[in-house]
Tab-separated table of C-alpha atoms and ligand atoms in Angstrom:
chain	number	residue	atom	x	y	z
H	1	UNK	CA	-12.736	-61.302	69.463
H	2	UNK	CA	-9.383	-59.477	69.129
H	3	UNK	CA	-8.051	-59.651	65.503
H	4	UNK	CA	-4.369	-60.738	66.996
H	5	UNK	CA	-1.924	-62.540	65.230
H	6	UNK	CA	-0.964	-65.954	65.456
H	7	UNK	CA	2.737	-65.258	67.468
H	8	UNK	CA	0.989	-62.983	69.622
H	9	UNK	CA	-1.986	-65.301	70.604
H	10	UNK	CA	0.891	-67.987	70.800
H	11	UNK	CA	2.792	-66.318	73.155
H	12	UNK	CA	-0.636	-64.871	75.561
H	13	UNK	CA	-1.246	-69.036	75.847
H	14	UNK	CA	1.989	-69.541	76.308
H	15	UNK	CA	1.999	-66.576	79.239
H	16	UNK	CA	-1.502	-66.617	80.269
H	17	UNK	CA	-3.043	-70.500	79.999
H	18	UNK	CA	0.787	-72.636	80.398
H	19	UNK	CA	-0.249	-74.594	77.461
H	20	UNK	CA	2.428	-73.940	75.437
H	21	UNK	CA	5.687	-74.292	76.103
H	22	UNK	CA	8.118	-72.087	74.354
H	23	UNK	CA	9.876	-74.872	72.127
H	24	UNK	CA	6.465	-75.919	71.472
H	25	UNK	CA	5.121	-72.286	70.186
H	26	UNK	CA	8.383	-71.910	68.098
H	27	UNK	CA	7.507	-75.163	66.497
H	28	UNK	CA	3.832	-73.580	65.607
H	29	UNK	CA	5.231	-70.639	64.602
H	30	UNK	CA	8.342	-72.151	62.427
H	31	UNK	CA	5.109	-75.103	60.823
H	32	UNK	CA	2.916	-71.462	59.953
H	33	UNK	CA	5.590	-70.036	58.120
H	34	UNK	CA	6.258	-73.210	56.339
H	35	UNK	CA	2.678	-73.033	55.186
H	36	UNK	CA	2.678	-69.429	54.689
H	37	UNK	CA	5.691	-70.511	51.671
H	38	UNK	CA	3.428	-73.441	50.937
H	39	UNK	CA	0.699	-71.255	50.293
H	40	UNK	CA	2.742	-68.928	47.682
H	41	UNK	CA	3.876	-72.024	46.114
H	42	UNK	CA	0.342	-73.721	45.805
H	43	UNK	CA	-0.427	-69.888	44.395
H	44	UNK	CA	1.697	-69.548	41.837
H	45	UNK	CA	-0.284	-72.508	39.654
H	46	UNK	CA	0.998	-72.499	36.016
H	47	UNK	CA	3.057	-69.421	36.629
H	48	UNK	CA	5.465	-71.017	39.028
H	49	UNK	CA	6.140	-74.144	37.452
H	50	UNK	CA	4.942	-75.945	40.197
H	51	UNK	CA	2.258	-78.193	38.540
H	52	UNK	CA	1.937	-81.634	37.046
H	53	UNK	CA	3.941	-84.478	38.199
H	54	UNK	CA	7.317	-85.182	39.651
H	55	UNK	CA	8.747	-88.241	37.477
H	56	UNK	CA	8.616	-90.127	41.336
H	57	UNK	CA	6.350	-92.222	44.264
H	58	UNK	CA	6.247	-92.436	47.533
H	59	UNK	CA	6.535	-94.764	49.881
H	60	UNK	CA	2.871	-95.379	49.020
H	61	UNK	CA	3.153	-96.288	45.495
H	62	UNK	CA	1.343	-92.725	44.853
H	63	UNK	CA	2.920	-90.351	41.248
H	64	UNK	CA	4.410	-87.175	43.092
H	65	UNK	CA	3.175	-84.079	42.588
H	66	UNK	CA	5.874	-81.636	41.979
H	67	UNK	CA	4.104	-79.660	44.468
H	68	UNK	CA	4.480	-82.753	47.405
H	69	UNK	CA	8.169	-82.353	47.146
H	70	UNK	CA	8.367	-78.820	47.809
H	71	UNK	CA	5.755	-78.733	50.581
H	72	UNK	CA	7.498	-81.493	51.530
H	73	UNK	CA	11.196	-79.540	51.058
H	74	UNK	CA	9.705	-76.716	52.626
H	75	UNK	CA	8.822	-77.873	55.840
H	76	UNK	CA	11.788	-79.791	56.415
H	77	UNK	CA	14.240	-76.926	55.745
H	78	UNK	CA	12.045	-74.768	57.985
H	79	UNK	CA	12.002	-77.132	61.249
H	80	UNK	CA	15.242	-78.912	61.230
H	81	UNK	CA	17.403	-75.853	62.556
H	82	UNK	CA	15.425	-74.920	65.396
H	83	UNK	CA	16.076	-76.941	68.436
H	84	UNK	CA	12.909	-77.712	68.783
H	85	UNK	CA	12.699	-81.216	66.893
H	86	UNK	CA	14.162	-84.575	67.243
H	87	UNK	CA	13.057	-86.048	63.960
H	88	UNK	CA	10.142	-85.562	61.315
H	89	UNK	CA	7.855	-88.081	59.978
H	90	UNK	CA	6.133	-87.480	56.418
H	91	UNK	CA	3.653	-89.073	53.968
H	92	UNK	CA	6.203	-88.415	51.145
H	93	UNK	CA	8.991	-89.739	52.578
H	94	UNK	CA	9.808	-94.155	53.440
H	95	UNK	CA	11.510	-93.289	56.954
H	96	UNK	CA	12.219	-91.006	59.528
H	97	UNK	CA	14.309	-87.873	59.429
H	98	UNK	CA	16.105	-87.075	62.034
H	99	UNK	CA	17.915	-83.845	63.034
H	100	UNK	CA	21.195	-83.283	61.423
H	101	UNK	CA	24.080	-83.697	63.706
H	102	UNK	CA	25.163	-79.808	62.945
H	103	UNK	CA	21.814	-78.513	64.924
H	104	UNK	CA	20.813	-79.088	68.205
H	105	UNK	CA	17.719	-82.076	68.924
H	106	UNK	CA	14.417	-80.767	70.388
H	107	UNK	CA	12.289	-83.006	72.885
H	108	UNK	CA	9.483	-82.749	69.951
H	109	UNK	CA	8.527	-85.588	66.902
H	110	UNK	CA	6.752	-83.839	63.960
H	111	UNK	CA	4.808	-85.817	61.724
H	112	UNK	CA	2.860	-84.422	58.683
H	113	UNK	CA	1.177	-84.948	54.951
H	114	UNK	CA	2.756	-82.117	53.380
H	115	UNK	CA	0.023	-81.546	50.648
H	116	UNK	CA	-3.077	-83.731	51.420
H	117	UNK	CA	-5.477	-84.236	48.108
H	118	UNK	CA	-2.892	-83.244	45.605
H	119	UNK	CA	-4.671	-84.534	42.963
H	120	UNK	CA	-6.833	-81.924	42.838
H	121	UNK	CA	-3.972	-79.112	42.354
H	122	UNK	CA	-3.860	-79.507	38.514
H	123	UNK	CA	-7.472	-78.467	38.488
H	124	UNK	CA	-7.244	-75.311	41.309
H	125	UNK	CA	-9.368	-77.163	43.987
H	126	UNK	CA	-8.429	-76.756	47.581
H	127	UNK	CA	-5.702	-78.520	49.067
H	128	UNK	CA	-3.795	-78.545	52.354
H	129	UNK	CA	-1.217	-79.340	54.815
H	130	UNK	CA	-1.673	-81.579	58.062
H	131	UNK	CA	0.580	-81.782	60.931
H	132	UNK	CA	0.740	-83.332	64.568
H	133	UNK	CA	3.201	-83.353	67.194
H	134	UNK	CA	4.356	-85.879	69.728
H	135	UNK	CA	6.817	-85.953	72.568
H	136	UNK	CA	9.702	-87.848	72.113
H	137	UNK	CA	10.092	-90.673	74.760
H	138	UNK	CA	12.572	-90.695	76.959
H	139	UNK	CA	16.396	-92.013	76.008
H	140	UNK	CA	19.078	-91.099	73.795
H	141	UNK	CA	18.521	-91.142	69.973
H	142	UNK	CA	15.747	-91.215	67.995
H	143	UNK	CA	14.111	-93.471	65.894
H	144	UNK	CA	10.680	-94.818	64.010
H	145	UNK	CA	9.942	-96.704	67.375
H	146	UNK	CA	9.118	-93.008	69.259
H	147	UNK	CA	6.701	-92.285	66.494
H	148	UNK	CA	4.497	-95.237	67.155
H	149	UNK	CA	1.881	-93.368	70.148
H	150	UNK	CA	-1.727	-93.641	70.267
H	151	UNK	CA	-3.039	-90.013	68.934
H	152	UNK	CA	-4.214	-89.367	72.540
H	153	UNK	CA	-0.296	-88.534	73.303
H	154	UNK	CA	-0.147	-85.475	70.949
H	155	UNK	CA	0.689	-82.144	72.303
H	156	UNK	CA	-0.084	-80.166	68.927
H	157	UNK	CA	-2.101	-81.267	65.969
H	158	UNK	CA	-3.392	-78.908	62.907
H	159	UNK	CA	-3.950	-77.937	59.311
H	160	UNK	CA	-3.335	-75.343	56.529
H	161	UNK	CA	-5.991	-75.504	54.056
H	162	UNK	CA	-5.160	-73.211	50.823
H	163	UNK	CA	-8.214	-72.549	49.347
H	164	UNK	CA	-10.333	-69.050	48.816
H	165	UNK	CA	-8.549	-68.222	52.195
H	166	UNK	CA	-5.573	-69.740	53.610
H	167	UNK	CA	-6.306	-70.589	57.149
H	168	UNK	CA	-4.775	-72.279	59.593
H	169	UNK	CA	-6.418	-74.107	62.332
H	170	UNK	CA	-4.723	-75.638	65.129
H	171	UNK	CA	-5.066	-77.591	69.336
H	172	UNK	CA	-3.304	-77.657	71.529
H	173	UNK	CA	-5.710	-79.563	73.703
H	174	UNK	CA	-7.296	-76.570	74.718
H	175	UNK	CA	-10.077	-76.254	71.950
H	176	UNK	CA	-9.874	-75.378	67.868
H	177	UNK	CA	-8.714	-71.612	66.790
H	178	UNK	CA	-8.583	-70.307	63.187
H	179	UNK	CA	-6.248	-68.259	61.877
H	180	UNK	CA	-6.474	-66.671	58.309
H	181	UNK	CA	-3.571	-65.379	56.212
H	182	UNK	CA	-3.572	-61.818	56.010
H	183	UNK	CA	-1.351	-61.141	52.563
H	184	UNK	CA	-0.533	-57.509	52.781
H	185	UNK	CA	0.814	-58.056	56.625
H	186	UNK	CA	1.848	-61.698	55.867
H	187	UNK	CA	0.759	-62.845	59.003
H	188	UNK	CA	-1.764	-65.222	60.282
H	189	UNK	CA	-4.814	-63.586	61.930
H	190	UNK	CA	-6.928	-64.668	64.672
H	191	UNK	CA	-10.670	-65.116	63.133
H	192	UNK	CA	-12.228	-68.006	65.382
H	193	UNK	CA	-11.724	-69.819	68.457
H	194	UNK	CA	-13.548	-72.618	70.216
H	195	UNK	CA	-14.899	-73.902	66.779
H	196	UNK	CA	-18.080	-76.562	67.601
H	197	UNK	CA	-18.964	-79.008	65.413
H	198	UNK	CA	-23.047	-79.789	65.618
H	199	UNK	CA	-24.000	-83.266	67.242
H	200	UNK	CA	-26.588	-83.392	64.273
H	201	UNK	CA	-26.312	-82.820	60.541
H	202	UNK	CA	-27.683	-83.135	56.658
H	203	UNK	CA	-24.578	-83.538	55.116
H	204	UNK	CA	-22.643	-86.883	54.527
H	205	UNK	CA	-18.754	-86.699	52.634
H	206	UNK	CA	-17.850	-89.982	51.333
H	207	UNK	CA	-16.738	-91.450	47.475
H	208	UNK	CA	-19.888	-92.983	46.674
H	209	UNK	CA	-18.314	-94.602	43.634
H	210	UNK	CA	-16.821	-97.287	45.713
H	211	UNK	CA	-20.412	-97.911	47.258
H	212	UNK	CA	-20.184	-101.607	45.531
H	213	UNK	CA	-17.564	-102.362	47.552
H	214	UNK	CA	-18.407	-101.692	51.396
H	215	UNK	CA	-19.634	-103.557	54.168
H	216	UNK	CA	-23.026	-103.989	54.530
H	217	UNK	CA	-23.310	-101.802	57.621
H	218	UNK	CA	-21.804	-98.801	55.488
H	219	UNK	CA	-24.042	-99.574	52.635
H	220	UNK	CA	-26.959	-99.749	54.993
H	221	UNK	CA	-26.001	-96.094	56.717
H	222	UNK	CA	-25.819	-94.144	53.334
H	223	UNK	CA	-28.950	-96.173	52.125
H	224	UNK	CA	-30.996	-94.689	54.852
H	225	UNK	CA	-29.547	-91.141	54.187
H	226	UNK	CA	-30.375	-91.827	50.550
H	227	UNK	CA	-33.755	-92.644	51.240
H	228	UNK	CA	-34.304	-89.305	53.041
H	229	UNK	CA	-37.337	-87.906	54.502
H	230	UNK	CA	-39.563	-90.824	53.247
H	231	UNK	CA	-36.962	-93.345	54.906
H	232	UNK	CA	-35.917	-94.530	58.511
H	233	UNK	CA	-34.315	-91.126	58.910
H	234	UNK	CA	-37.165	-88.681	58.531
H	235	UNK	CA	-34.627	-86.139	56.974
H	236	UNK	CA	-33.085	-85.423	53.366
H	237	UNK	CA	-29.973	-85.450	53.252
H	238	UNK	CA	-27.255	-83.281	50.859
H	239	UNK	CA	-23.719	-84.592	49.915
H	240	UNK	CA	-20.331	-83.362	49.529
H	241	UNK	CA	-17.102	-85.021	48.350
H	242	UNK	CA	-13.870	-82.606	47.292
H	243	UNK	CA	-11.076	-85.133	47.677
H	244	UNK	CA	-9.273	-83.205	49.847
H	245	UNK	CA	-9.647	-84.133	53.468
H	246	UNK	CA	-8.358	-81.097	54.729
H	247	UNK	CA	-11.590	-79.261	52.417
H	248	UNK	CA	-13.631	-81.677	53.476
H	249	UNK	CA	-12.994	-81.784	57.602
H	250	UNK	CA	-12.688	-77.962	57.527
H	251	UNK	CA	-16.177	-77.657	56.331
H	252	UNK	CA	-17.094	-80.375	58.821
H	253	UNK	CA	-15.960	-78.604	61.523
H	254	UNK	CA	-17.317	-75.273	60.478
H	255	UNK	CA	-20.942	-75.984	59.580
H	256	UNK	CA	-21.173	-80.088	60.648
H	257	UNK	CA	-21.210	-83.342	58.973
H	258	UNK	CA	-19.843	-86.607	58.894
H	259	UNK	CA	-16.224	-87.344	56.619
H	260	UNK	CA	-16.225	-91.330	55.932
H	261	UNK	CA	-13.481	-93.363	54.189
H	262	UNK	CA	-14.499	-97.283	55.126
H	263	UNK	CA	-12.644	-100.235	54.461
H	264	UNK	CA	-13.453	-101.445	51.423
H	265	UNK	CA	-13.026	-104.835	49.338
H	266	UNK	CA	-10.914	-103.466	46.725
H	267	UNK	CA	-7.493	-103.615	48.943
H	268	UNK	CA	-8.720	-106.197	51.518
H	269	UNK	CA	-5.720	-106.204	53.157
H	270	UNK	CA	-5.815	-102.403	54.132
H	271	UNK	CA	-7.980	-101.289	56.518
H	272	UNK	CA	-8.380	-98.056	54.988
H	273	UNK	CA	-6.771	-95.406	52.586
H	274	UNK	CA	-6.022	-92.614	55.009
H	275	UNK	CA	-3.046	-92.726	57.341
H	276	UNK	CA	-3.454	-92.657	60.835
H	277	UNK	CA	-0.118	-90.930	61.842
H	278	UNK	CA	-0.250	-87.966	59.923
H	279	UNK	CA	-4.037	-87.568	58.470
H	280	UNK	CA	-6.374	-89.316	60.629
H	281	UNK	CA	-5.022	-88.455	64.504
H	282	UNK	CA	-4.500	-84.862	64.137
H	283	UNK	CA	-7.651	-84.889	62.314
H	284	UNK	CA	-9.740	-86.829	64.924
H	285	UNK	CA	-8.069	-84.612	67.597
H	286	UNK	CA	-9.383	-81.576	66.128
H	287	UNK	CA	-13.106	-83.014	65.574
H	288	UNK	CA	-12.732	-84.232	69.188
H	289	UNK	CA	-11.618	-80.933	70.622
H	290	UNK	CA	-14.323	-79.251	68.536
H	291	UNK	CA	-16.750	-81.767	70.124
H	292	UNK	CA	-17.270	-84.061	67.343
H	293	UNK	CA	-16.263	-88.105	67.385
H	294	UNK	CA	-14.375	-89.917	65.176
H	295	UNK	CA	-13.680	-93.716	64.900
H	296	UNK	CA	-12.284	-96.503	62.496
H	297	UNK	CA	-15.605	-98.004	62.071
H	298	UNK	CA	-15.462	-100.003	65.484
H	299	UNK	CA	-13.250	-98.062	68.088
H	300	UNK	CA	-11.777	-94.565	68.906
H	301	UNK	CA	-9.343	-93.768	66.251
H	302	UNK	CA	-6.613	-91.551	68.605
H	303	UNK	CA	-7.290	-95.189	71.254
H	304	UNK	CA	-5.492	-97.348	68.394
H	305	UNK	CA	-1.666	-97.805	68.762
H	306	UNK	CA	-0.005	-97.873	65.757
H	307	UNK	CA	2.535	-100.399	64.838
H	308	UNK	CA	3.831	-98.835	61.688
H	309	UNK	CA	4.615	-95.539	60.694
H	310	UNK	CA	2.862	-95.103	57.170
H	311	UNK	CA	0.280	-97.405	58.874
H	312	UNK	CA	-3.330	-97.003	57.199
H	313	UNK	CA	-7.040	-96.776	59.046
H	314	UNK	CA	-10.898	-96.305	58.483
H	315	UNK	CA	-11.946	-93.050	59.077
H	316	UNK	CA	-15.812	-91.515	60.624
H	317	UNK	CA	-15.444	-88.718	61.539
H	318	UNK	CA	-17.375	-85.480	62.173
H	319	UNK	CA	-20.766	-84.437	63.800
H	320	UNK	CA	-21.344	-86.909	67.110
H	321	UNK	CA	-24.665	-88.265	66.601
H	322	UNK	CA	-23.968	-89.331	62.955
H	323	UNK	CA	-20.915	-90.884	64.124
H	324	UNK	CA	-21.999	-93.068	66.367
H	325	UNK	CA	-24.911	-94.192	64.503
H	326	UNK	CA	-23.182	-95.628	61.544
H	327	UNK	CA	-20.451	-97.009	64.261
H	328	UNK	CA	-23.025	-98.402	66.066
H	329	UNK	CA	-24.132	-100.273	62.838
H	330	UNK	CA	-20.675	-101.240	62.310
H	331	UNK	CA	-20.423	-102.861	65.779
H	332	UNK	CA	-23.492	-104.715	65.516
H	333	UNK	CA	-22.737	-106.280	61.954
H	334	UNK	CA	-25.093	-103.914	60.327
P	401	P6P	P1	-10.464	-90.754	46.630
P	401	P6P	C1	-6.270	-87.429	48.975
P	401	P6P	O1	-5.552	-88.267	48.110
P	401	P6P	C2	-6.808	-88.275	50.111
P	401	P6P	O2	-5.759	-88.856	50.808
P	401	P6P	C3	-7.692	-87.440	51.026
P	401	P6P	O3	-7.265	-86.132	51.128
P	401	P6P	C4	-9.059	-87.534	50.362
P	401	P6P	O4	-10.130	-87.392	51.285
P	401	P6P	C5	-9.034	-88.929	49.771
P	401	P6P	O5	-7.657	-89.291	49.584
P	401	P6P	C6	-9.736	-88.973	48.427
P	401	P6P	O6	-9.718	-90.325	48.011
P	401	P6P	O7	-10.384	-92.260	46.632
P	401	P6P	O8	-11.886	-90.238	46.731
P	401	P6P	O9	-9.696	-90.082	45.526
């Protein structure tokens, strides 16, 4: 494979395949670059003044991280000059913003979780950034009504994970490709394309401390894989949890496995903790692209239409024939 970088291979697809439209690759390149500052920031640590907490929440009741702000900061100043956007959509912020006036508006919605699993930056575990991009409907203006499309209407979905490497991995509907950040050229190189996720795997991802409180379908799924090669399964099984889906899904889709985050009966009322606009669509898209499945528990997750922006959702996702199987248990009561 050609070590190329990212504008390059951006602008072959955009020559060669038609897939990407040229407002489309300078919104991919303008995102990188936000991630490449991102990734200096996250970097820094203790020498930048960058850790702890911001003395704020979000719209989701969460404690900022000072680091959310500026990832948040960051990508904002970097997109909303272009011409490529109509409005942005974050984790970290209540509403929608839309394009100043003083730029021109793109045909292009951005939506993203500017540092997914910032809990973990205090104590130098990996941590990322997740994006996905709709169309904007037709009409004049903009507004949080043009957000709300299934996931199967986005042209663009991705991540930035800042870990040992910083890598970004991105669809455009046309398969997964890696890119990793190359600090002396500070540009992101082309290291993997047409990533697969396995149908099979050992490996389950979920917070077993909430185990108590899950349905009895869930509890029966990780009971089997707990029981291992002596149980229904025939197979031991190993376990990972970081707390950062970003760490978690890229190791999914690298070597395999299955990322869950059920319902549970803490927070009745929620159907899950991850959000669907900006963590679990691009997310499925990419395990779907990579030929992997991922569904709330009962249905396809990129079928569901949302109804609210900051709207939350089950999550299985990952390697196909796990997925199903603890669906399947889901959809027949366990
Ligand atoms: P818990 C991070 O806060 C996050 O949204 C995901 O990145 C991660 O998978 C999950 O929550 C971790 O949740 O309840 O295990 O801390």
């Amino acid at each position: 494979m050609k070590r190329i970088s990212l504008t390059r291979y951006l602008v072959e697809q955009q020559r060669l395949e038609g897939h990407i439209p040229s407002q489309l690759r300078l919104l991919l390149e303008v995102v990188a670059r936000a991630c490449k500052r991102i990734s200096q920031a996250v970097n820094k640590g203790a020498l930048g003044d960058v850790m702890g907490s911001a003395d704020s929440e979000n719209i989701q009741g969460e404690m900022q991280k000072k680091l959310d702000i500026i990832a948040n900061e960051v990508l904002i100043e970097a997109n909303e000059w272009g011409g490529h956007l109509a409005a942005m959509a974050s984790e970290e912020m209540e509403g929608i913003y839309v394009v100043p006036n003083r730029y021109p508006q793109g045909e292009y919605l951005l939506m993203f979780d500017p540092l997914d699993g910032s809990s973990n930056i205090d104590v130098n575990v990996s941590i990322g950034t997740i994006f996905s991009v709709l169309h904007k409907p037709e009409g004049t203006g903009v507004s949080e009504q043009d957000f709300l499309q299934p996931g199967t209407q986005q042209v663009a979905a991705g991540y930035c994970v800042y870990g040992p490497q910083t890598t970004l991995v991105l669809t455009v509907g046309d398969g997964v490709t890696v890119f990793t950040l190359d600090r002396e050229q500070g540009s992101f190189i082309l290291t993997e394309e047409n990533l697969r996720v396995p149908d099979d795997t050992r490996e389950f991802a979920i917070n077993m401390s909430n185990q108590r409180h899950w349905t009895e379908p869930v509890q029966r799924y990780i009971n089997e894989c707990l029981q291992g090669k002596d149980g229904p399964r025939g197979k031991d099984f190993n376990m990972r949890w970081v707390g950062s889906m970003v760490a978690d899904v890229h190791r999914i889709l690298t070597r395999g496995g299955v990322f869950m985050y059920p319902w549970d009966k803490r927070e009745p009322e929620k159907p899950g903790k991850l959000r669907l606009m900006y963590e679990a669509n691009p997310m499925s898209w990419l395990i779907e692209q990579a030929g992997g499945v991922a569904t709330d528990g009962k249905q396809r997750i990129m079928d569901i239409t949302p109804t609210k922006l900051h709207e939350r959702v089950a999550v299985f996702m990952g390697s196909k024939n796990e997925v199903e199987r603890v669906t399947s248990y889901q959809a027949n009561g366990g």
